[in-house]
Amino acid sequence: EIAEVLNGAKSAVVVDYRGLTVEQDTALRKQLREAGVSYKVYKNTMIRFAAKGTEFEALEPHLEGPTALAVSKEDPARVLAEFAKKADKLELKGGVVEGTYYDAAGIGVIASIPSREVLLGRLLGSMQSPITNFARVLNQIAEKNGEGAEAPAEA
């Protein structure tokens, strides 16, 4: 089951969930489910066995104590880090994002980077701004020239 979940995943993050209340855990699972993230508590030995020989093998040092595994085709780190801000008992142990291992601090940094869609929106906005300003200036010039030129009166 774990190997199947990891197969084709872009990222996986391991967390220590000890200390979360039932309400917090339910809210976290709901947010992860809505984001398309698979989140489940597994035995550490099973995670080790399933990750062996894959890029997710780098998670091995963090597989101690109670461990939950969040796996996604996208990036579960963002959802987990946002939730961890509200629930300080949730501890991000480490993760692998697009083939690169990150420790807890690295996962926090990865989570703070805006999503691809947000970055593309910002790029498009910055590209549109000069064009919009140029069109506005041309419109003002046309209006100004239009006011000064009056139609000739017929005699």
PDB file of N, CA, C and O in Angstrom, residues 71-146:
ATOM      1  N   VAL A  71       1.702  12.250   1.453  1.00  0.00           N
ATOM      2  CA  VAL A  71       2.233  12.049   0.108  1.00  0.00           C
ATOM      3  C   VAL A  71       1.313  12.719  -0.895  1.00  0.00           C
ATOM      4  O   VAL A  71       0.088  12.657  -0.766  1.00  0.00           O
ATOM      5  N   SER A  72       1.937  13.347  -1.906  1.00  0.00           N
ATOM      6  CA  SER A  72       1.132  14.062  -2.881  1.00  0.00           C
ATOM      7  C   SER A  72       1.805  14.117  -4.238  1.00  0.00           C
ATOM      8  O   SER A  72       3.031  14.038  -4.343  1.00  0.00           O
ATOM      9  N   LYS A  73       1.000  14.288  -5.272  1.00  0.00           N
ATOM     10  CA  LYS A  73       1.514  14.537  -6.612  1.00  0.00           C
ATOM     11  C   LYS A  73       1.940  15.996  -6.706  1.00  0.00           C
ATOM     12  O   LYS A  73       2.627  16.397  -7.617  1.00  0.00           O
ATOM     13  N   GLU A  74       1.497  16.806  -5.769  1.00  0.00           N
ATOM     14  CA  GLU A  74       1.848  18.227  -5.708  1.00  0.00           C
ATOM     15  C   GLU A  74       2.786  18.442  -4.519  1.00  0.00           C
ATOM     16  O   GLU A  74       3.782  17.800  -4.403  1.00  0.00           O
ATOM     17  N   ASP A  75       2.399  19.341  -3.606  1.00  0.00           N
ATOM     18  CA  ASP A  75       3.265  19.656  -2.472  1.00  0.00           C
ATOM     19  C   ASP A  75       2.484  19.693  -1.166  1.00  0.00           C
ATOM     20  O   ASP A  75       1.799  20.670  -0.884  1.00  0.00           O
ATOM     21  N   PRO A  76       2.580  18.628  -0.343  1.00  0.00           N
ATOM     22  CA  PRO A  76       1.865  18.631   0.931  1.00  0.00           C
ATOM     23  C   PRO A  76       2.498  19.554   1.972  1.00  0.00           C
ATOM     24  O   PRO A  76       1.877  19.908   2.957  1.00  0.00           O
ATOM     25  N   ALA A  77       3.744  19.952   1.735  1.00  0.00           N
ATOM     26  CA  ALA A  77       4.458  20.763   2.729  1.00  0.00           C
ATOM     27  C   ALA A  77       3.728  22.065   3.017  1.00  0.00           C
ATOM     28  O   ALA A  77       3.682  22.517   4.156  1.00  0.00           O
ATOM     29  N   ARG A  78       3.160  22.682   2.001  1.00  0.00           N
ATOM     30  CA  ARG A  78       2.475  23.960   2.175  1.00  0.00           C
ATOM     31  C   ARG A  78       1.287  23.817   3.139  1.00  0.00           C
ATOM     32  O   ARG A  78       1.129  24.595   4.067  1.00  0.00           O
ATOM     33  N   VAL A  79       0.454  22.805   2.919  1.00  0.00           N
ATOM     34  CA  VAL A  79      -0.723  22.589   3.769  1.00  0.00           C
ATOM     35  C   VAL A  79      -0.286  22.260   5.192  1.00  0.00           C
ATOM     36  O   VAL A  79      -0.824  22.800   6.159  1.00  0.00           O
ATOM     37  N   LEU A  80       0.712  21.381   5.321  1.00  0.00           N
ATOM     38  CA  LEU A  80       1.187  20.985   6.649  1.00  0.00           C
ATOM     39  C   LEU A  80       1.806  22.157   7.402  1.00  0.00           C
ATOM     40  O   LEU A  80       1.563  22.339   8.589  1.00  0.00           O
ATOM     41  N   ALA A  81       2.612  22.959   6.717  1.00  0.00           N
ATOM     42  CA  ALA A  81       3.272  24.096   7.380  1.00  0.00           C
ATOM     43  C   ALA A  81       2.248  25.136   7.816  1.00  0.00           C
ATOM     44  O   ALA A  81       2.361  25.703   8.902  1.00  0.00           O
ATOM     45  N   GLU A  82       1.242  25.386   6.978  1.00  0.00           N
ATOM     46  CA  GLU A  82       0.185  26.335   7.366  1.00  0.00           C
ATOM     47  C   GLU A  82      -0.557  25.828   8.598  1.00  0.00           C
ATOM     48  O   GLU A  82      -0.847  26.582   9.509  1.00  0.00           O
ATOM     49  N   PHE A  83      -0.848  24.536   8.625  1.00  0.00           N
ATOM     50  CA  PHE A  83      -1.558  23.965   9.764  1.00  0.00           C
ATOM     51  C   PHE A  83      -0.674  23.986  11.011  1.00  0.00           C
ATOM     52  O   PHE A  83      -1.159  24.236  12.111  1.00  0.00           O
ATOM     53  N   ALA A  84       0.627  23.731  10.844  1.00  0.00           N
ATOM     54  CA  ALA A  84       1.551  23.710  11.981  1.00  0.00           C
ATOM     55  C   ALA A  84       1.657  25.073  12.656  1.00  0.00           C
ATOM     56  O   ALA A  84       1.974  25.162  13.844  1.00  0.00           O
ATOM     57  N   LYS A  85       1.385  26.153  11.912  1.00  0.00           N
ATOM     58  CA  LYS A  85       1.404  27.492  12.508  1.00  0.00           C
ATOM     59  C   LYS A  85       0.304  27.617  13.559  1.00  0.00           C
ATOM     60  O   LYS A  85       0.480  28.280  14.572  1.00  0.00           O
ATOM     61  N   LYS A  86      -0.836  26.968  13.312  1.00  0.00           N
ATOM     62  CA  LYS A  86      -1.965  27.034  14.240  1.00  0.00           C
ATOM     63  C   LYS A  86      -1.872  25.961  15.326  1.00  0.00           C
ATOM     64  O   LYS A  86      -2.304  26.163  16.439  1.00  0.00           O
ATOM     65  N   ALA A  87      -1.322  24.802  14.954  1.00  0.00           N
ATOM     66  CA  ALA A  87      -1.217  23.676  15.894  1.00  0.00           C
ATOM     67  C   ALA A  87       0.267  23.402  16.142  1.00  0.00           C
ATOM     68  O   ALA A  87       0.891  22.644  15.419  1.00  0.00           O
ATOM     69  N   ASP A  88       0.814  24.047  17.161  1.00  0.00           N
ATOM     70  CA  ASP A  88       2.257  23.959  17.396  1.00  0.00           C
ATOM     71  C   ASP A  88       2.737  22.565  17.785  1.00  0.00           C
ATOM     72  O   ASP A  88       3.931  22.295  17.790  1.00  0.00           O
ATOM     73  N   LYS A  89       1.818  21.652  18.084  1.00  0.00           N
ATOM     74  CA  LYS A  89       2.219  20.282  18.436  1.00  0.00           C
ATOM     75  C   LYS A  89       2.589  19.459  17.200  1.00  0.00           C
ATOM     76  O   LYS A  89       3.264  18.451  17.300  1.00  0.00           O
ATOM     77  N   LEU A  90       2.140  19.890  16.016  1.00  0.00           N
ATOM     78  CA  LEU A  90       2.459  19.182  14.779  1.00  0.00           C
ATOM     79  C   LEU A  90       3.892  19.528  14.392  1.00  0.00           C
ATOM     80  O   LEU A  90       4.229  20.687  14.185  1.00  0.00           O
ATOM     81  N   GLU A  91       4.739  18.508  14.321  1.00  0.00           N
ATOM     82  CA  GLU A  91       6.156  18.723  14.023  1.00  0.00           C
ATOM     83  C   GLU A  91       6.498  18.117  12.665  1.00  0.00           C
ATOM     84  O   GLU A  91       6.329  16.923  12.445  1.00  0.00           O
ATOM     85  N   LEU A  92       6.956  18.974  11.742  1.00  0.00           N
ATOM     86  CA  LEU A  92       7.421  18.492  10.451  1.00  0.00           C
ATOM     87  C   LEU A  92       8.827  17.936  10.657  1.00  0.00           C
ATOM     88  O   LEU A  92       9.714  18.641  11.111  1.00  0.00           O
ATOM     89  N   LYS A  93       9.027  16.660  10.371  1.00  0.00           N
ATOM     90  CA  LYS A  93      10.335  16.031  10.589  1.00  0.00           C
ATOM     91  C   LYS A  93      11.260  16.225   9.399  1.00  0.00           C
ATOM     92  O   LYS A  93      12.447  16.478   9.555  1.00  0.00           O
ATOM     93  N   GLY A  94      10.743  16.064   8.198  1.00  0.00           N
ATOM     94  CA  GLY A  94      11.542  16.172   6.986  1.00  0.00           C
ATOM     95  C   GLY A  94      10.718  15.703   5.811  1.00  0.00           C
ATOM     96  O   GLY A  94       9.589  15.240   5.968  1.00  0.00           O
ATOM     97  N   GLY A  95      11.298  15.835   4.616  1.00  0.00           N
ATOM     98  CA  GLY A  95      10.555  15.402   3.446  1.00  0.00           C
ATOM     99  C   GLY A  95      11.403  15.368   2.193  1.00  0.00           C
ATOM    100  O   GLY A  95      12.540  15.824   2.179  1.00  0.00           O
ATOM    101  N   VAL A  96      10.806  14.811   1.164  1.00  0.00           N
ATOM    102  CA  VAL A  96      11.427  14.774  -0.157  1.00  0.00           C
ATOM    103  C   VAL A  96      10.461  15.473  -1.101  1.00  0.00           C
ATOM    104  O   VAL A  96       9.297  15.096  -1.198  1.00  0.00           O
ATOM    105  N   VAL A  97      10.947  16.525  -1.761  1.00  0.00           N
ATOM    106  CA  VAL A  97      10.137  17.274  -2.708  1.00  0.00           C
ATOM    107  C   VAL A  97      10.843  17.250  -4.051  1.00  0.00           C
ATOM    108  O   VAL A  97      11.988  17.702  -4.168  1.00  0.00           O
ATOM    109  N   GLU A  98      10.176  16.673  -5.051  1.00  0.00           N
ATOM    110  CA  GLU A  98      10.697  16.546  -6.409  1.00  0.00           C
ATOM    111  C   GLU A  98      12.118  15.976  -6.410  1.00  0.00           C
ATOM    112  O   GLU A  98      13.020  16.492  -7.066  1.00  0.00           O
ATOM    113  N   GLY A  99      12.311  14.911  -5.642  1.00  0.00           N
ATOM    114  CA  GLY A  99      13.572  14.187  -5.648  1.00  0.00           C
ATOM    115  C   GLY A  99      14.659  14.722  -4.740  1.00  0.00           C
ATOM    116  O   GLY A  99      15.728  14.133  -4.627  1.00  0.00           O
ATOM    117  N   THR A 100      14.414  15.837  -4.066  1.00  0.00           N
ATOM    118  CA  THR A 100      15.418  16.442  -3.191  1.00  0.00           C
ATOM    119  C   THR A 100      14.976  16.322  -1.742  1.00  0.00           C
ATOM    120  O   THR A 100      13.844  16.679  -1.401  1.00  0.00           O
ATOM    121  N   TYR A 101      15.880  15.849  -0.876  1.00  0.00           N
ATOM    122  CA  TYR A 101      15.594  15.709   0.553  1.00  0.00           C
ATOM    123  C   TYR A 101      15.746  17.060   1.248  1.00  0.00           C
ATOM    124  O   TYR A 101      16.675  17.821   0.970  1.00  0.00           O
ATOM    125  N   TYR A 102      14.826  17.352   2.169  1.00  0.00           N
ATOM    126  CA  TYR A 102      14.890  18.566   2.990  1.00  0.00           C
ATOM    127  C   TYR A 102      14.626  18.185   4.443  1.00  0.00           C
ATOM    128  O   TYR A 102      13.761  17.364   4.719  1.00  0.00           O
ATOM    129  N   ASP A 103      15.370  18.825   5.359  1.00  0.00           N
ATOM    130  CA  ASP A 103      15.101  18.614   6.781  1.00  0.00           C
ATOM    131  C   ASP A 103      13.901  19.488   7.168  1.00  0.00           C
ATOM    132  O   ASP A 103      13.291  20.131   6.314  1.00  0.00           O
ATOM    133  N   ALA A 104      13.572  19.523   8.442  1.00  0.00           N
ATOM    134  CA  ALA A 104      12.394  20.267   8.903  1.00  0.00           C
ATOM    135  C   ALA A 104      12.462  21.738   8.510  1.00  0.00           C
ATOM    136  O   ALA A 104      11.474  22.316   8.050  1.00  0.00           O
ATOM    137  N   ALA A 105      13.623  22.364   8.674  1.00  0.00           N
ATOM    138  CA  ALA A 105      13.776  23.779   8.319  1.00  0.00           C
ATOM    139  C   ALA A 105      13.602  23.973   6.816  1.00  0.00           C
ATOM    140  O   ALA A 105      12.961  24.930   6.366  1.00  0.00           O
ATOM    141  N   GLY A 106      14.166  23.073   6.031  1.00  0.00           N
ATOM    142  CA  GLY A 106      14.044  23.146   4.573  1.00  0.00           C
ATOM    143  C   GLY A 106      12.605  23.006   4.114  1.00  0.00           C
ATOM    144  O   GLY A 106      12.158  23.695   3.194  1.00  0.00           O
ATOM    145  N   ILE A 107      11.860  22.109   4.759  1.00  0.00           N
ATOM    146  CA  ILE A 107      10.449  21.926   4.419  1.00  0.00           C
ATOM    147  C   ILE A 107       9.675  23.208   4.718  1.00  0.00           C
ATOM    148  O   ILE A 107       8.806  23.621   3.956  1.00  0.00           O
ATOM    149  N   GLY A 108      10.027  23.870   5.817  1.00  0.00           N
ATOM    150  CA  GLY A 108       9.379  25.150   6.149  1.00  0.00           C
ATOM    151  C   GLY A 108       9.643  26.208   5.091  1.00  0.00           C
ATOM    152  O   GLY A 108       8.744  26.960   4.713  1.00  0.00           O
ATOM    153  N   VAL A 109      10.868  26.244   4.587  1.00  0.00           N
ATOM    154  CA  VAL A 109      11.214  27.203   3.533  1.00  0.00           C
ATOM    155  C   VAL A 109      10.461  26.870   2.249  1.00  0.00           C
ATOM    156  O   VAL A 109       9.897  27.751   1.598  1.00  0.00           O
ATOM    157  N   ILE A 110      10.443  25.586   1.880  1.00  0.00           N
ATOM    158  CA  ILE A 110       9.724  25.147   0.680  1.00  0.00           C
ATOM    159  C   ILE A 110       8.244  25.551   0.785  1.00  0.00           C
ATOM    160  O   ILE A 110       7.647  26.023  -0.181  1.00  0.00           O
ATOM    161  N   ALA A 111       7.674  25.381   1.949  1.00  0.00           N
ATOM    162  CA  ALA A 111       6.256  25.696   2.142  1.00  0.00           C
ATOM    163  C   ALA A 111       5.982  27.186   2.032  1.00  0.00           C
ATOM    164  O   ALA A 111       4.872  27.592   1.670  1.00  0.00           O
ATOM    165  N   SER A 112       6.976  28.024   2.330  1.00  0.00           N
ATOM    166  CA  SER A 112       6.764  29.471   2.279  1.00  0.00           C
ATOM    167  C   SER A 112       6.838  30.026   0.863  1.00  0.00           C
ATOM    168  O   SER A 112       6.413  31.147   0.616  1.00  0.00           O
ATOM    169  N   ILE A 113       7.360  29.252  -0.078  1.00  0.00           N
ATOM    170  CA  ILE A 113       7.429  29.697  -1.471  1.00  0.00           C
ATOM    171  C   ILE A 113       6.021  29.644  -2.056  1.00  0.00           C
ATOM    172  O   ILE A 113       5.328  28.638  -1.908  1.00  0.00           O
ATOM    173  N   PRO A 114       5.587  30.713  -2.711  1.00  0.00           N
ATOM    174  CA  PRO A 114       4.234  30.695  -3.297  1.00  0.00           C
ATOM    175  C   PRO A 114       4.087  29.566  -4.323  1.00  0.00           C
ATOM    176  O   PRO A 114       5.069  29.138  -4.933  1.00  0.00           O
ATOM    177  N   SER A 115       2.864  29.119  -4.517  1.00  0.00           N
ATOM    178  CA  SER A 115       2.602  28.035  -5.463  1.00  0.00           C
ATOM    179  C   SER A 115       2.902  28.481  -6.892  1.00  0.00           C
ATOM    180  O   SER A 115       3.007  29.675  -7.188  1.00  0.00           O
ATOM    181  N   ARG A 116       3.012  27.519  -7.775  1.00  0.00           N
ATOM    182  CA  ARG A 116       3.317  27.788  -9.182  1.00  0.00           C
ATOM    183  C   ARG A 116       2.262  28.718  -9.786  1.00  0.00           C
ATOM    184  O   ARG A 116       2.584  29.649 -10.532  1.00  0.00           O
ATOM    185  N   GLU A 117       0.985  28.492  -9.476  1.00  0.00           N
ATOM    186  CA  GLU A 117      -0.093  29.306 -10.019  1.00  0.00           C
ATOM    187  C   GLU A 117       0.031  30.759  -9.563  1.00  0.00           C
ATOM    188  O   GLU A 117      -0.171  31.681 -10.345  1.00  0.00           O
ATOM    189  N   VAL A 118       0.371  30.965  -8.291  1.00  0.00           N
ATOM    190  CA  VAL A 118       0.535  32.322  -7.769  1.00  0.00           C
ATOM    191  C   VAL A 118       1.709  33.007  -8.459  1.00  0.00           C
ATOM    192  O   VAL A 118       1.615  34.168  -8.866  1.00  0.00           O
ATOM    193  N   LEU A 119       2.823  32.293  -8.614  1.00  0.00           N
ATOM    194  CA  LEU A 119       3.988  32.880  -9.277  1.00  0.00           C
ATOM    195  C   LEU A 119       3.696  33.226 -10.736  1.00  0.00           C
ATOM    196  O   LEU A 119       4.100  34.284 -11.216  1.00  0.00           O
ATOM    197  N   LEU A 120       2.974  32.349 -11.437  1.00  0.00           N
ATOM    198  CA  LEU A 120       2.606  32.644 -12.824  1.00  0.00           C
ATOM    199  C   LEU A 120       1.681  33.854 -12.898  1.00  0.00           C
ATOM    200  O   LEU A 120       1.797  34.690 -13.800  1.00  0.00           O
ATOM    201  N   GLY A 121       0.760  33.967 -11.950  1.00  0.00           N
ATOM    202  CA  GLY A 121      -0.135  35.126 -11.892  1.00  0.00           C
ATOM    203  C   GLY A 121       0.638  36.419 -11.676  1.00  0.00           C
ATOM    204  O   GLY A 121       0.355  37.438 -12.313  1.00  0.00           O
ATOM    205  N   ARG A 122       1.619  36.369 -10.790  1.00  0.00           N
ATOM    206  CA  ARG A 122       2.447  37.561 -10.546  1.00  0.00           C
ATOM    207  C   ARG A 122       3.246  37.939 -11.791  1.00  0.00           C
ATOM    208  O   ARG A 122       3.368  39.120 -12.114  1.00  0.00           O
ATOM    209  N   LEU A 123       3.779  36.933 -12.481  1.00  0.00           N
ATOM    210  CA  LEU A 123       4.548  37.185 -13.706  1.00  0.00           C
ATOM    211  C   LEU A 123       3.658  37.827 -14.759  1.00  0.00           C
ATOM    212  O   LEU A 123       4.024  38.828 -15.379  1.00  0.00           O
ATOM    213  N   LEU A 124       2.474  37.283 -14.965  1.00  0.00           N
ATOM    214  CA  LEU A 124       1.542  37.830 -15.936  1.00  0.00           C
ATOM    215  C   LEU A 124       1.151  39.258 -15.569  1.00  0.00           C
ATOM    216  O   LEU A 124       1.091  40.134 -16.428  1.00  0.00           O
ATOM    217  N   GLY A 125       0.901  39.497 -14.288  1.00  0.00           N
ATOM    218  CA  GLY A 125       0.552  40.843 -13.825  1.00  0.00           C
ATOM    219  C   GLY A 125       1.665  41.838 -14.079  1.00  0.00           C
ATOM    220  O   GLY A 125       1.423  42.965 -14.517  1.00  0.00           O
ATOM    221  N   SER A 126       2.906  41.421 -13.840  1.00  0.00           N
ATOM    222  CA  SER A 126       4.032  42.334 -14.062  1.00  0.00           C
ATOM    223  C   SER A 126       4.249  42.581 -15.557  1.00  0.00           C
ATOM    224  O   SER A 126       4.706  43.640 -15.952  1.00  0.00           O
ATOM    225  N   MET A 127       3.894  41.603 -16.393  1.00  0.00           N
ATOM    226  CA  MET A 127       4.024  41.795 -17.835  1.00  0.00           C
ATOM    227  C   MET A 127       2.899  42.684 -18.368  1.00  0.00           C
ATOM    228  O   MET A 127       3.099  43.463 -19.301  1.00  0.00           O
ATOM    229  N   GLN A 128       1.716  42.599 -17.790  1.00  0.00           N
ATOM    230  CA  GLN A 128       0.571  43.383 -18.254  1.00  0.00           C
ATOM    231  C   GLN A 128       0.653  44.842 -17.825  1.00  0.00           C
ATOM    232  O   GLN A 128       0.156  45.714 -18.523  1.00  0.00           O
ATOM    233  N   SER A 129       1.269  45.116 -16.702  1.00  0.00           N
ATOM    234  CA  SER A 129       1.296  46.460 -16.146  1.00  0.00           C
ATOM    235  C   SER A 129       1.859  47.499 -17.122  1.00  0.00           C
ATOM    236  O   SER A 129       1.218  48.523 -17.363  1.00  0.00           O
ATOM    237  N   PRO A 130       3.046  47.301 -17.723  1.00  0.00           N
ATOM    238  CA  PRO A 130       3.565  48.310 -18.655  1.00  0.00           C
ATOM    239  C   PRO A 130       2.662  48.493 -19.877  1.00  0.00           C
ATOM    240  O   PRO A 130       2.480  49.611 -20.355  1.00  0.00           O
ATOM    241  N   ILE A 131       2.071  47.419 -20.363  1.00  0.00           N
ATOM    242  CA  ILE A 131       1.190  47.505 -21.530  1.00  0.00           C
ATOM    243  C   ILE A 131      -0.053  48.313 -21.180  1.00  0.00           C
ATOM    244  O   ILE A 131      -0.483  49.176 -21.947  1.00  0.00           O
ATOM    245  N   THR A 132      -0.615  48.062 -20.009  1.00  0.00           N
ATOM    246  CA  THR A 132      -1.802  48.790 -19.566  1.00  0.00           C
ATOM    247  C   THR A 132      -1.494  50.272 -19.409  1.00  0.00           C
ATOM    248  O   THR A 132      -2.267  51.133 -19.840  1.00  0.00           O
ATOM    249  N   ASN A 133      -0.353  50.600 -18.801  1.00  0.00           N
ATOM    250  CA  ASN A 133       0.037  51.998 -18.618  1.00  0.00           C
ATOM    251  C   ASN A 133       0.248  52.692 -19.971  1.00  0.00           C
ATOM    252  O   ASN A 133      -0.154  53.829 -20.165  1.00  0.00           O
ATOM    253  N   PHE A 134       0.874  52.009 -20.913  1.00  0.00           N
ATOM    254  CA  PHE A 134       1.113  52.560 -22.242  1.00  0.00           C
ATOM    255  C   PHE A 134      -0.212  52.846 -22.950  1.00  0.00           C
ATOM    256  O   PHE A 134      -0.400  53.908 -23.553  1.00  0.00           O
ATOM    257  N   ALA A 135      -1.158  51.916 -22.855  1.00  0.00           N
ATOM    258  CA  ALA A 135      -2.474  52.108 -23.473  1.00  0.00           C
ATOM    259  C   ALA A 135      -3.199  53.292 -22.838  1.00  0.00           C
ATOM    260  O   ALA A 135      -3.855  54.076 -23.526  1.00  0.00           O
ATOM    261  N   ARG A 136      -3.073  53.455 -21.531  1.00  0.00           N
ATOM    262  CA  ARG A 136      -3.705  54.563 -20.823  1.00  0.00           C
ATOM    263  C   ARG A 136      -3.139  55.903 -21.298  1.00  0.00           C
ATOM    264  O   ARG A 136      -3.867  56.861 -21.530  1.00  0.00           O
ATOM    265  N   VAL A 137      -1.811  55.970 -21.459  1.00  0.00           N
ATOM    266  CA  VAL A 137      -1.161  57.195 -21.930  1.00  0.00           C
ATOM    267  C   VAL A 137      -1.627  57.516 -23.348  1.00  0.00           C
ATOM    268  O   VAL A 137      -1.945  58.671 -23.672  1.00  0.00           O
ATOM    269  N   LEU A 138      -1.669  56.536 -24.230  1.00  0.00           N
ATOM    270  CA  LEU A 138      -2.132  56.755 -25.602  1.00  0.00           C
ATOM    271  C   LEU A 138      -3.574  57.261 -25.614  1.00  0.00           C
ATOM    272  O   LEU A 138      -3.920  58.153 -26.400  1.00  0.00           O
ATOM    273  N   ASN A 139      -4.400  56.707 -24.760  1.00  0.00           N
ATOM    274  CA  ASN A 139      -5.799  57.133 -24.673  1.00  0.00           C
ATOM    275  C   ASN A 139      -5.888  58.580 -24.210  1.00  0.00           C
ATOM    276  O   ASN A 139      -6.680  59.361 -24.740  1.00  0.00           O
ATOM    277  N   GLN A 140      -5.080  58.979 -23.240  1.00  0.00           N
ATOM    278  CA  GLN A 140      -5.084  60.358 -22.757  1.00  0.00           C
ATOM    279  C   GLN A 140      -4.622  61.323 -23.847  1.00  0.00           C
ATOM    280  O   GLN A 140      -5.182  62.406 -24.011  1.00  0.00           O
ATOM    281  N   ILE A 141      -3.612  60.947 -24.621  1.00  0.00           N
ATOM    282  CA  ILE A 141      -3.129  61.790 -25.725  1.00  0.00           C
ATOM    283  C   ILE A 141      -4.219  61.946 -26.774  1.00  0.00           C
ATOM    284  O   ILE A 141      -4.472  63.049 -27.279  1.00  0.00           O
ATOM    285  N   ALA A 142      -4.895  60.855 -27.096  1.00  0.00           N
ATOM    286  CA  ALA A 142      -5.967  60.900 -28.094  1.00  0.00           C
ATOM    287  C   ALA A 142      -7.104  61.796 -27.622  1.00  0.00           C
ATOM    288  O   ALA A 142      -7.659  62.579 -28.409  1.00  0.00           O
ATOM    289  N   GLU A 143      -7.462  61.700 -26.343  1.00  0.00           N
ATOM    290  CA  GLU A 143      -8.525  62.537 -25.800  1.00  0.00           C
ATOM    291  C   GLU A 143      -8.131  64.008 -25.833  1.00  0.00           C
ATOM    292  O   GLU A 143      -8.927  64.869 -26.173  1.00  0.00           O
ATOM    293  N   LYS A 144      -6.890  64.295 -25.488  1.00  0.00           N
ATOM    294  CA  LYS A 144      -6.402  65.672 -25.468  1.00  0.00           C
ATOM    295  C   LYS A 144      -6.418  66.249 -26.885  1.00  0.00           C
ATOM    296  O   LYS A 144      -6.864  67.362 -27.107  1.00  0.00           O
ATOM    297  N   ASN A 145      -5.921  65.505 -27.850  1.00  0.00           N
ATOM    298  CA  ASN A 145      -5.915  65.979 -29.231  1.00  0.00           C
ATOM    299  C   ASN A 145      -7.327  66.088 -29.789  1.00  0.00           C
ATOM    300  O   ASN A 145      -7.599  66.958 -30.607  1.00  0.00           O
ATOM    301  N   GLY A 146      -8.194  65.280 -29.353  1.00  0.00           N
ATOM    302  CA  GLY A 146      -9.585  65.314 -29.813  1.00  0.00           C
ATOM    303  C   GLY A 146     -10.305  66.545 -29.306  1.00  0.00           C
ATOM    304  O   GLY A 146     -11.152  67.108 -29.999  1.00  0.00           O
TER     305      GLY A 146
END
